[in-house]
PDB file of C-alpha atoms in Angstrom:
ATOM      1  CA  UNK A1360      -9.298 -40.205   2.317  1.00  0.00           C
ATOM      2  CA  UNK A1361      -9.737 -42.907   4.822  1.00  0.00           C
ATOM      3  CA  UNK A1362     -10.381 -43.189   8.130  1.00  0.00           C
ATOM      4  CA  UNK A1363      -6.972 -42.430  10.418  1.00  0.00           C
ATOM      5  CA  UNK A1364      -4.942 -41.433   7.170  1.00  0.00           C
ATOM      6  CA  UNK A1365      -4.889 -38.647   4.796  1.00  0.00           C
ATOM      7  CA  UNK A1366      -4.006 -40.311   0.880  1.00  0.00           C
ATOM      8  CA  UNK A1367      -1.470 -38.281  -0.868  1.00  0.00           C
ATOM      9  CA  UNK A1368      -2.348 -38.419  -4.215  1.00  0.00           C
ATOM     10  CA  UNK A1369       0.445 -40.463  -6.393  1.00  0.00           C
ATOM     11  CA  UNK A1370       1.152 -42.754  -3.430  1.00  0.00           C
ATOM     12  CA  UNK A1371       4.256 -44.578  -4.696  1.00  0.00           C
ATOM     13  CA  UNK A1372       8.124 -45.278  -4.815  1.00  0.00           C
ATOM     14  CA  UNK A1373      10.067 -41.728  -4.035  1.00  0.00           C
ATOM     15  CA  UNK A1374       6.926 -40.000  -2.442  1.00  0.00           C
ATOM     16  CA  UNK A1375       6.630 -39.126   0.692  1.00  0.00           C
ATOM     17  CA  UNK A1376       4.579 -41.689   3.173  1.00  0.00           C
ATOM     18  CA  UNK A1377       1.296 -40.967   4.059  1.00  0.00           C
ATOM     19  CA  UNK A1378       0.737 -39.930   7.659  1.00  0.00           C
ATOM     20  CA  UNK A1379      -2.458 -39.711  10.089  1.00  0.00           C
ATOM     21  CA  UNK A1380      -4.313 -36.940  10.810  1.00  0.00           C
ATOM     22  CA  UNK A1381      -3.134 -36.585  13.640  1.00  0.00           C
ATOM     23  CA  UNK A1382       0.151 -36.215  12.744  1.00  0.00           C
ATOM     24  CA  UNK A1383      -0.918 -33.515  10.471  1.00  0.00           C
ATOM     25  CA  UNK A1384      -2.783 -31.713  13.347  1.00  0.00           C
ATOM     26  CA  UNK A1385       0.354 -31.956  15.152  1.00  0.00           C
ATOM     27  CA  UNK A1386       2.632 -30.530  12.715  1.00  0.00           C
ATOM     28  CA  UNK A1387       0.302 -27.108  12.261  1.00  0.00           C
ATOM     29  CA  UNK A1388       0.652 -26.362  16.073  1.00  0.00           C
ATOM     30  CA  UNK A1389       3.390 -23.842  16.725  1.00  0.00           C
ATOM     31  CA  UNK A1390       7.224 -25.679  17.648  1.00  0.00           C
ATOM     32  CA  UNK A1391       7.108 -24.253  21.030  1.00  0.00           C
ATOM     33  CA  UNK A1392       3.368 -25.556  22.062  1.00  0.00           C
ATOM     34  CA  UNK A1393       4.787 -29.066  20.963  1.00  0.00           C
ATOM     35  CA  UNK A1394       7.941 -28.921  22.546  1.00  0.00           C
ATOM     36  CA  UNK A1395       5.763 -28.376  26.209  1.00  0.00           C
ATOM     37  CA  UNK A1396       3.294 -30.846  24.924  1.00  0.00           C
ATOM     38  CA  UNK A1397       6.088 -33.656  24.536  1.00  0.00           C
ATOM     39  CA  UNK A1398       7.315 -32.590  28.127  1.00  0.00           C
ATOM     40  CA  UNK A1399       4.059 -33.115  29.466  1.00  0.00           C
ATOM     41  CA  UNK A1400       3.512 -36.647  28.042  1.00  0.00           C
ATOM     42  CA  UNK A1401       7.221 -37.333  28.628  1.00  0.00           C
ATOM     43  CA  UNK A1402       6.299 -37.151  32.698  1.00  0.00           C
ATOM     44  CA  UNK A1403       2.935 -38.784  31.634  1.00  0.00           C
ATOM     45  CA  UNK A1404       0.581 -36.050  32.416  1.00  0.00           C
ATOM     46  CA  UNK A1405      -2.197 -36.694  29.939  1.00  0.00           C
ATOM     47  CA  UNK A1406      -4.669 -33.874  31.076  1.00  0.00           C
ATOM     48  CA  UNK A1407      -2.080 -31.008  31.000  1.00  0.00           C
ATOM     49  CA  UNK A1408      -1.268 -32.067  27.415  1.00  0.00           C
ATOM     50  CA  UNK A1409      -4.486 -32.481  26.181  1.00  0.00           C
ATOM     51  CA  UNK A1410      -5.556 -29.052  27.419  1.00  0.00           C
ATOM     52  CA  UNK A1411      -2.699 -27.477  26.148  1.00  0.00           C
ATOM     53  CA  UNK A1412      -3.140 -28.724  22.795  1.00  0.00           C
ATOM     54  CA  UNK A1413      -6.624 -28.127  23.004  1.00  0.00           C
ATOM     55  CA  UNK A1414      -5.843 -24.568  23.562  1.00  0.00           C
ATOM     56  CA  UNK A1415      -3.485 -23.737  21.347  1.00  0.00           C
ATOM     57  CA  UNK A1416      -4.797 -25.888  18.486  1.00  0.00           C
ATOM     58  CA  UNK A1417      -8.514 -24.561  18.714  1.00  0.00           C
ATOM     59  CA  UNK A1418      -7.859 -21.145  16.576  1.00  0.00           C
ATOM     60  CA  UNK A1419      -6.647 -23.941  14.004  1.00  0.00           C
ATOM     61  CA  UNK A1420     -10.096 -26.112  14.264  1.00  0.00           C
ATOM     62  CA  UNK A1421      -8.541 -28.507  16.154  1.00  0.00           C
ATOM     63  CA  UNK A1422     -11.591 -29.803  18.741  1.00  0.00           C
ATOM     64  CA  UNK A1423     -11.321 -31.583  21.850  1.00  0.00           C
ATOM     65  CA  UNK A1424     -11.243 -35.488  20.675  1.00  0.00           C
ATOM     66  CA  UNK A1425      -8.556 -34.006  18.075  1.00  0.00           C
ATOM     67  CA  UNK A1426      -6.609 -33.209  20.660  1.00  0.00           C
ATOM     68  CA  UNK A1427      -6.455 -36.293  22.708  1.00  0.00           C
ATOM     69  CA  UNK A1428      -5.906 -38.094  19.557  1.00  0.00           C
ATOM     70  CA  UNK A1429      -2.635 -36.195  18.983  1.00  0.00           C
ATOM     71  CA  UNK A1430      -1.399 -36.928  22.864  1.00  0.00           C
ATOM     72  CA  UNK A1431      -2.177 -40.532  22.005  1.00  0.00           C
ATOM     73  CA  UNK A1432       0.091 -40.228  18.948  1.00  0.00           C
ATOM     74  CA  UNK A1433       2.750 -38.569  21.343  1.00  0.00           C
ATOM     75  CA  UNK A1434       2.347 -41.148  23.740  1.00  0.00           C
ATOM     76  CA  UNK A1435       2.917 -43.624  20.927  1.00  0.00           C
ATOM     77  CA  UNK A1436       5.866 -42.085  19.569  1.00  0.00           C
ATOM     78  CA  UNK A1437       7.861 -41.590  22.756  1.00  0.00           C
ATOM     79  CA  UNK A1438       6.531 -45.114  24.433  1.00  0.00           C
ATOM     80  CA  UNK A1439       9.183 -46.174  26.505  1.00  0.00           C
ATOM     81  CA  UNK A1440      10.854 -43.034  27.031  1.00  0.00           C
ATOM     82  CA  UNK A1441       7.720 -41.852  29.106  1.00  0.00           C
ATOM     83  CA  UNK A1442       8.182 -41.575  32.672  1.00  0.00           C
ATOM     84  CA  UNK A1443       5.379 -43.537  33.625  1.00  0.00           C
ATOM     85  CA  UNK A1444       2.741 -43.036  36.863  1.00  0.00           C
ATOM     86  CA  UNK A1445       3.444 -45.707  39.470  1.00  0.00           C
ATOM     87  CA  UNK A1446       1.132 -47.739  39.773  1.00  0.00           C
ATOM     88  CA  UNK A1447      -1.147 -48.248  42.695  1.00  0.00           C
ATOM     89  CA  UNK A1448      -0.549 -50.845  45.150  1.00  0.00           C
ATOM     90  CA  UNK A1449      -2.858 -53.591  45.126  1.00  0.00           C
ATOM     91  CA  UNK A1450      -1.892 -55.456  48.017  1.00  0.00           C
ATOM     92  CA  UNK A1451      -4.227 -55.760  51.503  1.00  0.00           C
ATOM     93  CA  UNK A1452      -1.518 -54.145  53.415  1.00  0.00           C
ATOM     94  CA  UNK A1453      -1.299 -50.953  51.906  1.00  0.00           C
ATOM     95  CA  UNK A1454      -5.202 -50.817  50.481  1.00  0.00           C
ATOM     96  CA  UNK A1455      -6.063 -51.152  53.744  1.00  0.00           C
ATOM     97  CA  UNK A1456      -3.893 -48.288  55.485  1.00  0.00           C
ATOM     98  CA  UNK A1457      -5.679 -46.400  52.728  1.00  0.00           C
ATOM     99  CA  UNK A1458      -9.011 -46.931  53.826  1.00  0.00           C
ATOM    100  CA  UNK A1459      -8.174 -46.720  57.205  1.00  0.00           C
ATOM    101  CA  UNK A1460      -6.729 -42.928  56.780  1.00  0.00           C
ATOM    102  CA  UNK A1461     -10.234 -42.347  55.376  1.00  0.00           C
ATOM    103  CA  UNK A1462     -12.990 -40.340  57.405  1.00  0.00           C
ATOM    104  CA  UNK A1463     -16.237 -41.845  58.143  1.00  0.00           C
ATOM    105  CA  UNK A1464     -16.538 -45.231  57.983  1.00  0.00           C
ATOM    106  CA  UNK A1465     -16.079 -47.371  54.833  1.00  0.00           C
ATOM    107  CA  UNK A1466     -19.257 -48.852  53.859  1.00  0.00           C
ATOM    108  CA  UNK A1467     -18.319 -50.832  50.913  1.00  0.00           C
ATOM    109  CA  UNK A1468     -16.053 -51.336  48.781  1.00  0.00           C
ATOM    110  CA  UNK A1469     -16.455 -50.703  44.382  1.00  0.00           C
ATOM    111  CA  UNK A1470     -15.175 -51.361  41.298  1.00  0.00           C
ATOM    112  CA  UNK A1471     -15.762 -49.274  38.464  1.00  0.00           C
ATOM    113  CA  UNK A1472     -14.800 -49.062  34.731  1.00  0.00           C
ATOM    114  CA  UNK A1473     -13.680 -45.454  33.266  1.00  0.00           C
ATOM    115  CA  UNK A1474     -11.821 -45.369  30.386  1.00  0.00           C
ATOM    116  CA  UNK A1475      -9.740 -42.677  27.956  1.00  0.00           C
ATOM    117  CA  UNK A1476      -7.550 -42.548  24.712  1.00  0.00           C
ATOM    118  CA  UNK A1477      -4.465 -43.273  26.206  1.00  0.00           C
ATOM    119  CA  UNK A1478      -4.920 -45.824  28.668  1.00  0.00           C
ATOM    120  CA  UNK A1479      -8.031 -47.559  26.827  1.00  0.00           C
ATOM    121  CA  UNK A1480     -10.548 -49.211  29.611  1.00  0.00           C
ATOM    122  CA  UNK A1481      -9.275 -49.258  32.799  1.00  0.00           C
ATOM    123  CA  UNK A1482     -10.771 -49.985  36.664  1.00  0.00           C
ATOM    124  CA  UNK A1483     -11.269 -47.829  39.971  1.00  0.00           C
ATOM    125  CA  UNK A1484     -10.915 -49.312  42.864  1.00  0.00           C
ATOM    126  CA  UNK A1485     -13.685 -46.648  45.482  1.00  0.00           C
ATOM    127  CA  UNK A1486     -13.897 -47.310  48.756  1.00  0.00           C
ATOM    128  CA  UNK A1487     -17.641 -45.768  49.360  1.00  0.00           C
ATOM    129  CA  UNK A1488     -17.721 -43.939  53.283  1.00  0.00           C
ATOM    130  CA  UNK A1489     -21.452 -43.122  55.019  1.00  0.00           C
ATOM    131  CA  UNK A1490     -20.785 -39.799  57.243  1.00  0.00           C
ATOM    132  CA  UNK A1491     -19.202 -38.154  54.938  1.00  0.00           C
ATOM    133  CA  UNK A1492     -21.196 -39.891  52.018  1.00  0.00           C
ATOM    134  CA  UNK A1493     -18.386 -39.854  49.935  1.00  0.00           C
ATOM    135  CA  UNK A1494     -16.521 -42.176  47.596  1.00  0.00           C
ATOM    136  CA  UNK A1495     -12.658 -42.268  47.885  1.00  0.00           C
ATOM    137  CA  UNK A1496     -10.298 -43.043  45.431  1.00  0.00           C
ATOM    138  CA  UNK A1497      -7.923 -46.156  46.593  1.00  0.00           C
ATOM    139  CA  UNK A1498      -6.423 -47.587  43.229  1.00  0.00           C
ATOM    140  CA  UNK A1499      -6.709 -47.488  39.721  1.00  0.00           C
ATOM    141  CA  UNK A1500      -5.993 -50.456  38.118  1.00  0.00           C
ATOM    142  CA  UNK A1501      -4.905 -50.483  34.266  1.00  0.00           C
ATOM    143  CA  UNK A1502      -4.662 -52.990  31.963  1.00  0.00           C
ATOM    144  CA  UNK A1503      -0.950 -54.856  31.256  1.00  0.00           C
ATOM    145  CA  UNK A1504      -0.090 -57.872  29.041  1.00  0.00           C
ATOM    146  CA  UNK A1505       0.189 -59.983  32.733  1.00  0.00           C
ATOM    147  CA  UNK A1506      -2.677 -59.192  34.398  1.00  0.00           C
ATOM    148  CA  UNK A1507      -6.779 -58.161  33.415  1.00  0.00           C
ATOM    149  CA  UNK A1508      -7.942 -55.079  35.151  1.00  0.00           C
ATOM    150  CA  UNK A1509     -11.411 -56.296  35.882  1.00  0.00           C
ATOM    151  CA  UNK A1510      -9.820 -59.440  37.460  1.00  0.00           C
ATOM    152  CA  UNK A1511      -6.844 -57.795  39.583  1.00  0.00           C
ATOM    153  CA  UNK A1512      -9.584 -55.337  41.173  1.00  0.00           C
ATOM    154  CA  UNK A1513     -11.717 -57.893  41.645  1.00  0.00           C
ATOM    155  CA  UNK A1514      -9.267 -59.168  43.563  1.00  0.00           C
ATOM    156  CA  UNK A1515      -8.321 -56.507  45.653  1.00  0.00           C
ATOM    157  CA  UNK A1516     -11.419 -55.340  46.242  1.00  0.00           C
ATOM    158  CA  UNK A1517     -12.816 -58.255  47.218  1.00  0.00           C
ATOM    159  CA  UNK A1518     -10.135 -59.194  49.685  1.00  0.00           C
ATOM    160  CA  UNK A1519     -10.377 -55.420  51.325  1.00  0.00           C
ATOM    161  CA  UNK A1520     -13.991 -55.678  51.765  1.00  0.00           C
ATOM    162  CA  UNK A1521     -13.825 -58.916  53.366  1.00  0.00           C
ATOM    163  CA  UNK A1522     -11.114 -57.432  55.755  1.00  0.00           C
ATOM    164  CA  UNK A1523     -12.881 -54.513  56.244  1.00  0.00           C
ATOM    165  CA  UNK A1524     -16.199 -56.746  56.759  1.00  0.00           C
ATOM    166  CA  UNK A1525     -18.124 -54.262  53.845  1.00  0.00           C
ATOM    167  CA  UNK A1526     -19.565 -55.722  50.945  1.00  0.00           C
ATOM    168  CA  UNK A1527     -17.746 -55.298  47.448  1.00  0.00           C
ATOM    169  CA  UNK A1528     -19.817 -54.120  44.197  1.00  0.00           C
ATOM    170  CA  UNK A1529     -18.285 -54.732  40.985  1.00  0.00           C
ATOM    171  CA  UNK A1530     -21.706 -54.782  38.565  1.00  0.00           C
ATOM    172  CA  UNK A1531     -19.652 -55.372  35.051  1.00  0.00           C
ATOM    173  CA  UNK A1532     -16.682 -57.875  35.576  1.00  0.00           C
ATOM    174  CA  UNK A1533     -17.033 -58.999  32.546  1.00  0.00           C
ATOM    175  CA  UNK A1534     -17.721 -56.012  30.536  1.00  0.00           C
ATOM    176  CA  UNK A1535     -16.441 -52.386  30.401  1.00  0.00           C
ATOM    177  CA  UNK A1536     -19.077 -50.368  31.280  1.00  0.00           C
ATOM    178  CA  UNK A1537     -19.082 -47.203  32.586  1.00  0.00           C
ATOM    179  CA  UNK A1538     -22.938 -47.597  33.371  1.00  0.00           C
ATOM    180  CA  UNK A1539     -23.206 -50.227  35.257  1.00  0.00           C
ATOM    181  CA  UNK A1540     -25.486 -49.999  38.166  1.00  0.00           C
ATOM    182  CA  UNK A1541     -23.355 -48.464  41.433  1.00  0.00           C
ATOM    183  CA  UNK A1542     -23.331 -49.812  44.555  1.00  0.00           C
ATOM    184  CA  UNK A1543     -26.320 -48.336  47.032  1.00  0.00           C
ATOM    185  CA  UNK A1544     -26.458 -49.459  50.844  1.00  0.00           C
TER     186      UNK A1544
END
């Protein structure tokens, strides 16, 4: 066996192509647990997939990482066809209607890598309030083929904050890192 594939002995013309684990972790759950699973990654809810098959899959040894590697292989196989999250608007206008709906006052503004198996490394855009000391969610910011993450919410971010007159914190540009040093006042 390799990694990501299971070898079927004889591997050759007329037998049947080898698949991924995955796939064969898939294929022991029950029809009806997949059919709900593909609904759920059809309207691109990861977490309600990943639980389910998490759930269902465990009596069959089938852990936690096993699971969100078989919704990554659903979201792979329907692609397109998935009804995807909007994206957040990045704009001034509307980031800063956001933060302005917020209580306490915003204190700075922060970027900060998170990641999963799906989406791969992607960036939160937090505006951080004092009174309630609280950080707010205001945009997530995923990776596409036009734009870097790390560069679009550095962006953003940077033109809030200097709207808002806040500083912004974004301590790994560069790098993902879900580490990094977070902002303190």
């Amino acid at each position: 066996m390799t990694a990501g594939r299971i070898e079927i002995e004889g591997d050759g013309p007329g037998m049947p192509a080898p698949q991924s684990q995955d796939e064969g972790l898939w294929e022991t759950l029950p029809a009806g647990i997949r059919t709900q699973v593909d609904g759920y990654v059809l309207q691109d809810r990861l977490l309600p997939a990943v639980r389910l098959v998490w759930a269902a899959g465990r009596a069959r040894g089938i852990g936690l990482h096993d699971a969100e590697m078989v919704v990554h292989e659903r979201y792979a196989v329907h692609g397109d066809r998935i009804a995807r999250t909007p994206e957040c608007p990045l704009d001034l206008e509307s980031l800063a209607a956001l933060a302005g709906g917020l209580p306490g006052r915003v204190a700075a503004i922060e970027a900060v890598w998170d990641g999963d198996t799906v989406h791969n490394w992607f960036v939160n855009l937090l505006a951080i309030t004092d009174d309630p000391d609280e950080e707010r969610p205001l945009a997530t910011v995923y990776s596409r083929s036009d734009r870097d993450p790390a560069e679009a919410a550095a962006e953003a971010g940077g033109a809030l904050a200097d709207h808002l007159g806040v500083p912004f914190h974004f301590a790994s540009p560069d790098d993902p890192d879900e580490d990094a040093p977070r902002w303190r006042p």
